[in-house]
Coordinates of C-alpha atoms and ligand atoms in Angstrom, one line a residue:
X1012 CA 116.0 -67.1 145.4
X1013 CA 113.3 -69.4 144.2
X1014 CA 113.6 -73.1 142.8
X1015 CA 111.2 -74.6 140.6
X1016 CA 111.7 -78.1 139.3
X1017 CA 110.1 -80.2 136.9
X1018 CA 111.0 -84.2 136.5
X1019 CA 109.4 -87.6 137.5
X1020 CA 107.7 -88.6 140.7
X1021 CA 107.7 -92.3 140.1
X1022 CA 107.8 -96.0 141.1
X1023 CA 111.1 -98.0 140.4
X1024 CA 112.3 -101.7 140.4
X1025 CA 115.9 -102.0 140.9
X1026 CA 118.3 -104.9 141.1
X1027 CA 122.0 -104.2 142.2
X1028 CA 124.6 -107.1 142.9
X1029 CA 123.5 -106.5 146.6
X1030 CA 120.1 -106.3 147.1
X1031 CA 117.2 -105.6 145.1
X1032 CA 113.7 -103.7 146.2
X1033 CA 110.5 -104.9 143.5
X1034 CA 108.5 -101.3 144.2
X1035 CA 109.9 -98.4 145.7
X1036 CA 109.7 -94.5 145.6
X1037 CA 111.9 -92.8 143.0
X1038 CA 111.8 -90.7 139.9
X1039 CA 114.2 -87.8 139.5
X1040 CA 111.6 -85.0 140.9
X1041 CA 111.6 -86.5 143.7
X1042 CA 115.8 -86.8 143.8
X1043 CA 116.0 -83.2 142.9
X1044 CA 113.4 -81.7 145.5
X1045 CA 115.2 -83.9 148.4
X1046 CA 118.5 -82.8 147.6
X1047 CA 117.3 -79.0 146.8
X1048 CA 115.2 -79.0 149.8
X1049 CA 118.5 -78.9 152.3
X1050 CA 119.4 -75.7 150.9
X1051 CA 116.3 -74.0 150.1
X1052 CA 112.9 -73.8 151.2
X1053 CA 109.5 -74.0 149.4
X1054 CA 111.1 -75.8 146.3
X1055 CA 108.6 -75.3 143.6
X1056 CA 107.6 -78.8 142.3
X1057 CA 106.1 -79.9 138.4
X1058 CA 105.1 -83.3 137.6
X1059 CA 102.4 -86.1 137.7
X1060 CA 101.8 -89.2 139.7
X1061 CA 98.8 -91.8 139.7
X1062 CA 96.7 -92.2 142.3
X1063 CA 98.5 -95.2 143.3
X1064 CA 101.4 -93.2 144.6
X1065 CA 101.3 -93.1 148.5
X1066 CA 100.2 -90.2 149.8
X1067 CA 102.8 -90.0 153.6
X1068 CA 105.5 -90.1 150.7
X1069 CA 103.6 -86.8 149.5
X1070 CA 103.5 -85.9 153.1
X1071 CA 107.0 -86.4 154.0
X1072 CA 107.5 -84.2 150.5
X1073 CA 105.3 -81.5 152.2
X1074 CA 107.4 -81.8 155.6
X1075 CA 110.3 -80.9 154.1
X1076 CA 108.8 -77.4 152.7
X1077 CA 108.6 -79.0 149.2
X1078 CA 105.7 -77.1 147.4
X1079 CA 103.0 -79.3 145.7
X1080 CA 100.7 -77.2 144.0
X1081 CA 102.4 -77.8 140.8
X1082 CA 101.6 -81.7 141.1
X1083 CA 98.9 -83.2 139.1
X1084 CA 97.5 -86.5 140.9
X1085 CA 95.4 -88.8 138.0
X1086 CA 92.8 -90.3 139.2
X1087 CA 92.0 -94.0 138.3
X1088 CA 95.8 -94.1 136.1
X1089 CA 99.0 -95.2 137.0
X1090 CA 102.2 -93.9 137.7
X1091 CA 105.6 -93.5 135.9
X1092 CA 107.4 -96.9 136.3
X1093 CA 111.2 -97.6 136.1
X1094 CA 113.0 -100.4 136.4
X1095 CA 117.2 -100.8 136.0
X1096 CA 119.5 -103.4 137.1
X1097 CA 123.2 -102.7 137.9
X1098 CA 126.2 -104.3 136.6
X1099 CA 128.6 -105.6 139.1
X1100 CA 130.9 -102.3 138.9
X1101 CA 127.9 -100.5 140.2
X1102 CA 128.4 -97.8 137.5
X1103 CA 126.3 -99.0 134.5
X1104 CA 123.1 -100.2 134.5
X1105 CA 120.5 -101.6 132.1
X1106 CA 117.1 -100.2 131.8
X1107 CA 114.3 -103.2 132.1
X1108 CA 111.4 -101.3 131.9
X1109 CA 110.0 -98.1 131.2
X1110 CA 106.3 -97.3 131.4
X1111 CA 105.1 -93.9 130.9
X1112 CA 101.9 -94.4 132.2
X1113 CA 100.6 -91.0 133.2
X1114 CA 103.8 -89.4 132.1
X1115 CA 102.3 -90.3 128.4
X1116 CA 100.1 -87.5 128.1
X1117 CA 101.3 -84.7 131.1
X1118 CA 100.9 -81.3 130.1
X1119 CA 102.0 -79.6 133.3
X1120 CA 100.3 -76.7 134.3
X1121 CA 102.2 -73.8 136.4
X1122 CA 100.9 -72.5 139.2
X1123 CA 101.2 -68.6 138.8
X1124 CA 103.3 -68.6 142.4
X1125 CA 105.8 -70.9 140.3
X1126 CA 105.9 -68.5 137.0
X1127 CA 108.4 -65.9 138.1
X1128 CA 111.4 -68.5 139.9
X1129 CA 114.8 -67.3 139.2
X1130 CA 116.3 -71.0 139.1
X1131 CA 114.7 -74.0 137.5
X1132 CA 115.9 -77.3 137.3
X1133 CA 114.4 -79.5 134.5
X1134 CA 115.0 -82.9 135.3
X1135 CA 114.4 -85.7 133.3
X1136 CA 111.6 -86.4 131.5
X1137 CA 110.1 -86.0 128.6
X1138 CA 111.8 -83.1 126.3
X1139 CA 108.3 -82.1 125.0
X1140 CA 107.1 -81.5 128.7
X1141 CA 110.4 -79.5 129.7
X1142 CA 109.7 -77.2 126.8
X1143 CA 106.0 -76.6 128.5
X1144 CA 107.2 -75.6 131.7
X1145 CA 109.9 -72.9 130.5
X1146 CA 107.1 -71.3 128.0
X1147 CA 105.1 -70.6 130.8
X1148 CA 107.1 -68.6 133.0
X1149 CA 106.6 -64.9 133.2
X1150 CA 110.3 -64.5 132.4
X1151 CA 113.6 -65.3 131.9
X1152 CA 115.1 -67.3 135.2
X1153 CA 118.8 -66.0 136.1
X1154 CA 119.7 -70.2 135.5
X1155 CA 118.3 -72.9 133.9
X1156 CA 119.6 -76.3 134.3
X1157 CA 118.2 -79.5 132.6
X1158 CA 119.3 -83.2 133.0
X1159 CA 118.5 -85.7 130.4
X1160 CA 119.2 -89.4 129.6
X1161 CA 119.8 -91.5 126.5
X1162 CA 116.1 -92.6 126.7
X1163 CA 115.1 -89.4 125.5
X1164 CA 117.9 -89.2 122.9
X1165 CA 117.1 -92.1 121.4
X1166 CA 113.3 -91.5 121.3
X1167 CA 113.0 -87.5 120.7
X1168 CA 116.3 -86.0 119.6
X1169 CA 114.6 -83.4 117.7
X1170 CA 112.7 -81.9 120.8
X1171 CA 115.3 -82.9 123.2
X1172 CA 117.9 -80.4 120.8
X1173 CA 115.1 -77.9 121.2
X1174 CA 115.3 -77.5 124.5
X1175 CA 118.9 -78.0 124.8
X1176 CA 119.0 -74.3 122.9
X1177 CA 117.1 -73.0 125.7
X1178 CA 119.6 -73.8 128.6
X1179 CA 122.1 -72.2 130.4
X1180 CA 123.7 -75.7 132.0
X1181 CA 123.5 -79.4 130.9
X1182 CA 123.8 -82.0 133.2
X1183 CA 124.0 -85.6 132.0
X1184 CA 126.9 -88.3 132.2
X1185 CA 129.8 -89.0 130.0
X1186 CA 128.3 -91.6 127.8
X1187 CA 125.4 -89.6 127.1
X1188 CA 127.8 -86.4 126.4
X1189 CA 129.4 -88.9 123.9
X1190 CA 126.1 -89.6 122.5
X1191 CA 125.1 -86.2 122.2
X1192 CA 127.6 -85.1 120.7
X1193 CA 129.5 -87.6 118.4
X1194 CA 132.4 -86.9 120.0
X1195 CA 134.8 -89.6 122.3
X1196 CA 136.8 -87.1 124.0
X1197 CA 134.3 -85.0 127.2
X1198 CA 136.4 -82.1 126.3
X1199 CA 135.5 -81.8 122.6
X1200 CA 131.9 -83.3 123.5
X1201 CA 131.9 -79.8 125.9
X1202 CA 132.7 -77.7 122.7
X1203 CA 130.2 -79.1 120.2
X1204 CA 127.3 -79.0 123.2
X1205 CA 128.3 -75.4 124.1
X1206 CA 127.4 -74.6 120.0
X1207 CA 123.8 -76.3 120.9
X1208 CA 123.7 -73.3 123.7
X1209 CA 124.2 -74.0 127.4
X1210 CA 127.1 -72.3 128.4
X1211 CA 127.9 -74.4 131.2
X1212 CA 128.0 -78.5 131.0
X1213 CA 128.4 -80.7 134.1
X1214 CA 129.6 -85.0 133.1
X1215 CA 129.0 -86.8 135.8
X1216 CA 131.0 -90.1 135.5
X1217 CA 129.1 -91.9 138.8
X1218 CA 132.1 -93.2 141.1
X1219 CA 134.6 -91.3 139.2
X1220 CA 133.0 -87.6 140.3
X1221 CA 131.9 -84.8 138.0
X1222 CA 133.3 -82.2 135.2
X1223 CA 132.7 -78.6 135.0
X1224 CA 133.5 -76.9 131.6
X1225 CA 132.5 -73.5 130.9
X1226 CA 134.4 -71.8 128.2
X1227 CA 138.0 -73.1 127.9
X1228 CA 137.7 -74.0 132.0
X1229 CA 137.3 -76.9 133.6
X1230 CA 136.7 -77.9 137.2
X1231 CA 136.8 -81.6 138.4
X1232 CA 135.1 -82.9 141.6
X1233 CA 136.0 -86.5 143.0
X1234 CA 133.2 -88.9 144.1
X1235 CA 133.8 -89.3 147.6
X1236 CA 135.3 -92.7 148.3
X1237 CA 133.2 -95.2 150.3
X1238 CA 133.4 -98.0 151.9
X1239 CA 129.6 -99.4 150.9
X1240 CA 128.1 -98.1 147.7
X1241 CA 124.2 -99.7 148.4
X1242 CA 122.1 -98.0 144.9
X1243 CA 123.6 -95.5 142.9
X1244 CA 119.7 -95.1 141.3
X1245 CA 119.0 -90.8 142.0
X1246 CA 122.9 -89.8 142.5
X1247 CA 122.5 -88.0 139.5
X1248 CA 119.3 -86.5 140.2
X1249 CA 120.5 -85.6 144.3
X1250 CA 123.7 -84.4 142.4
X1251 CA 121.1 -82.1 140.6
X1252 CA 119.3 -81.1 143.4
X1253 CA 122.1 -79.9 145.5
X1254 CA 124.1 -78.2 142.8
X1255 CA 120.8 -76.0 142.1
X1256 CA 119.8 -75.7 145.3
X1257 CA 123.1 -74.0 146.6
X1258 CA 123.0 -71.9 143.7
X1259 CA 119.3 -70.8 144.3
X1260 CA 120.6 -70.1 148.1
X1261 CA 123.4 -67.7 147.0
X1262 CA 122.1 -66.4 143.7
X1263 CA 126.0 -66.2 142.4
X1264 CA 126.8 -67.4 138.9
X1265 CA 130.6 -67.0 139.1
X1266 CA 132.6 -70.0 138.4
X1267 CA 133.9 -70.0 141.5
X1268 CA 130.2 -70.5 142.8
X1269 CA 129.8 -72.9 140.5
X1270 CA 132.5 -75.1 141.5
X1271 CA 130.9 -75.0 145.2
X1272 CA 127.9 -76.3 143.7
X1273 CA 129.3 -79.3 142.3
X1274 CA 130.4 -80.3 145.4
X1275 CA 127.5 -79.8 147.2
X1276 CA 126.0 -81.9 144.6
X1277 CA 128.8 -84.4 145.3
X1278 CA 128.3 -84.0 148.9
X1279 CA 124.7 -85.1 148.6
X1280 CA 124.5 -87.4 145.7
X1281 CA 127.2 -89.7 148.8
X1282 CA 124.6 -89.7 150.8
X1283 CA 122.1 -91.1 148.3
X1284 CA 124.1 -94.1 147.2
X1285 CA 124.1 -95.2 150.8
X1286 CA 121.0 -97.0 151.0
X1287 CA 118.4 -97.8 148.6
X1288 CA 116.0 -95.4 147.0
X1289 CA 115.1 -91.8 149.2
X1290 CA 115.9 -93.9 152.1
X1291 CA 119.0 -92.2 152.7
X1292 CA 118.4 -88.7 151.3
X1293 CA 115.1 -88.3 153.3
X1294 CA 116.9 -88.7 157.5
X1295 CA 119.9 -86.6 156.7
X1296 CA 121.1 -83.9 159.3
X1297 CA 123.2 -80.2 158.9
X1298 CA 125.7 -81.8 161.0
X1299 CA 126.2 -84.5 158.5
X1300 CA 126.1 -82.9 155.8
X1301 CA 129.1 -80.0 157.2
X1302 CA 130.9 -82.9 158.3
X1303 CA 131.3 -84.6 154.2
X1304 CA 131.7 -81.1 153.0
X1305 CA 135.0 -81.3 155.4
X1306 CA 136.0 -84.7 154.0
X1307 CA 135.5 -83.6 150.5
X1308 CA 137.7 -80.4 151.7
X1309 CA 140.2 -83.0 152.9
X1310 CA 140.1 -85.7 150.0
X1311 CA 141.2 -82.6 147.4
X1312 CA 143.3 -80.0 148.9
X1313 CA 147.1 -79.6 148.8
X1314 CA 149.5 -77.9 148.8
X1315 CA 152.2 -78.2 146.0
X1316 CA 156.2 -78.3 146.3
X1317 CA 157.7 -76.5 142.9
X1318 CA 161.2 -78.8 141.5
X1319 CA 164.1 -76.2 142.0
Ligands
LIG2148 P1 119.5 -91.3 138.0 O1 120.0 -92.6 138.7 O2 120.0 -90.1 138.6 O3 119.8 -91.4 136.5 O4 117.9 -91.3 138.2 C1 117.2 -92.4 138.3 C2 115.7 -92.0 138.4 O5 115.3 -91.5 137.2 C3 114.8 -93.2 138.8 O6 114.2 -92.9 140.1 C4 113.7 -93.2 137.7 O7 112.4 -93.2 138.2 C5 114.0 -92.0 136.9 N1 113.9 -92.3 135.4 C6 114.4 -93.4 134.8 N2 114.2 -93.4 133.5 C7 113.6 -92.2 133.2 C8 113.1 -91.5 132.0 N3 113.2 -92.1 130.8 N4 112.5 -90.3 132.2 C9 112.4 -89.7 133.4 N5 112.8 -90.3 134.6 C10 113.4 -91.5 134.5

């Protein structure tokens, strides 16, 4: 079934306690299309760049089935700029910089082969521009996801809440689920964002895996242990991507299906972390990707042993 996805095609500066890359190729778009693109072809892509972005990036994009009718190229303006440096726990991060640039006045237009997808993942970006791409679909898609950050909550609650209504799963990470909600523990954070309306929210807590809740259930995927983590930037994004993209593939919205998406989403967003930026997500192989799925098999199953 078809994937459309909306979010950032951007430029980012990041600094970790190992390395640290002054210009590269990132935004969550491009995460989520990567990721998605393993599982499903001609993912439908939303967003904007400048026309400093490089076009063999946007060719690489086009290799890999990734549609880009749906991408608006500014001439003569700049694209969306992020930049981040990590703490030495690799988990949280500080935002340096943020400039807009031609994110500042987007209004993305759907290309009618886009308007009737079943899936759509609304990755982060503005709330305003999220809202835009669901009113111009033809009609309801069987699953919406959207991913947000505190950026947005601290800068457009109001629209961001809007659009929250319109969802049928959240995924953001634990502090911003705390934010969200007012609420310290993820399990009553689930319940009060459940009243906003998705019926399904994902936490992802970076090296510490991901949460399912839906309804009084709850599913929890480890992050797979590894021996080099290079730059966690994307792993939310590639998390994203994969957990859309494998339910795009099946069409199945049972919580058992579900819980197979989150690891898929684990499964990629390993990869990511492995080396900076795409790098990593752009070279990977089915062979690979069978052979984590295995280890993730292995990392979590067992059998139990009952006291007499
Ligand atoms: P993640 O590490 O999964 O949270 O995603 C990092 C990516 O999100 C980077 O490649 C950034 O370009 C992009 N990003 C950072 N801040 C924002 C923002 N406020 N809106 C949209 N995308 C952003």
């Amino acid at each position: 079934m078809s994937l459309l996805t909306v979010g950032t095609v951007a430029f980012d500066a990041i600094e970790t306690p190992f390395g640290k890359a002054d210009k590269i190729v990132g935004g969550a778009a491009t995460y989520i299309s990567l990721a998605a693109s393993y599982f499903k072809n001609d993912v439908k892509l939303v967003s904007v760049v400048g026309d400093d972005f490089p076009q063999e990036v946007l060719n690489d994009l086009k290799k890999r089935n990734i549609s880009l009718d749906g991408l608006q190229v500014k001439e003569g303006e700049k694209s969306f700029f992020w930049a981040g440096k990590y703490h030495y726990n690799m988990n949280d991060r500080d935002t340096l910089d943020t400039q807009l640039n031609v994110l500042a006045d987007f209004d993305p237009v759907l290309p009618e082969a886009y308007k009737d997808s079943e899936f759509v993942m609304l990755g982060n970006l503005t709330p305003a521009v999220q809202m835009r791409v669901l009113e111009q679909l033809n009609q309801r898609p069987k699953a919406v996801a959207m991913d947000t950050m505190n950026f947005w909550m601290d800068t457009a609650m109001d629209s961001l809440k809007e659009v929250i209504s319109k969802v049928d799963i959240l995924t953001i990470n634990d502090e911003e689920a705390k934010q969200l909600s007012g609420e310290y523990s993820l399990v009553r954070a689930a319940h009060k964002i459940f009243e906003m309306g998705p019926k399904y929210l994902v936490i992802k807590k970076g090296e510490h895996g991901a949460l399912l809740f839906h309804g009084e259930e709850v599913f929890f995927a480890p992050a797979l242990p590894l021996q080099d983590v290079f730059d966690p930037t994307g792993a939310g994004d590639t998390f994203a991507g994969g957990f859309m993209g494998w339910l795009a593939r099946s069409g199945d919205l049972s919580f058992e299906n579900m819980k197979r998406a989150v690891i898929y989403g684990s499964v990629l967003a390993s990869f990511c972390v492995e080396k900076f930026g795409i790098e990593r997500l752009k070279e990977l192989t089915l062979d690979e990707i069978t052979q984590r799925l295995d280890r993730f098999v292995r990392l979590t199953h067992f059998s139990v042993k009952k006291l007499d």
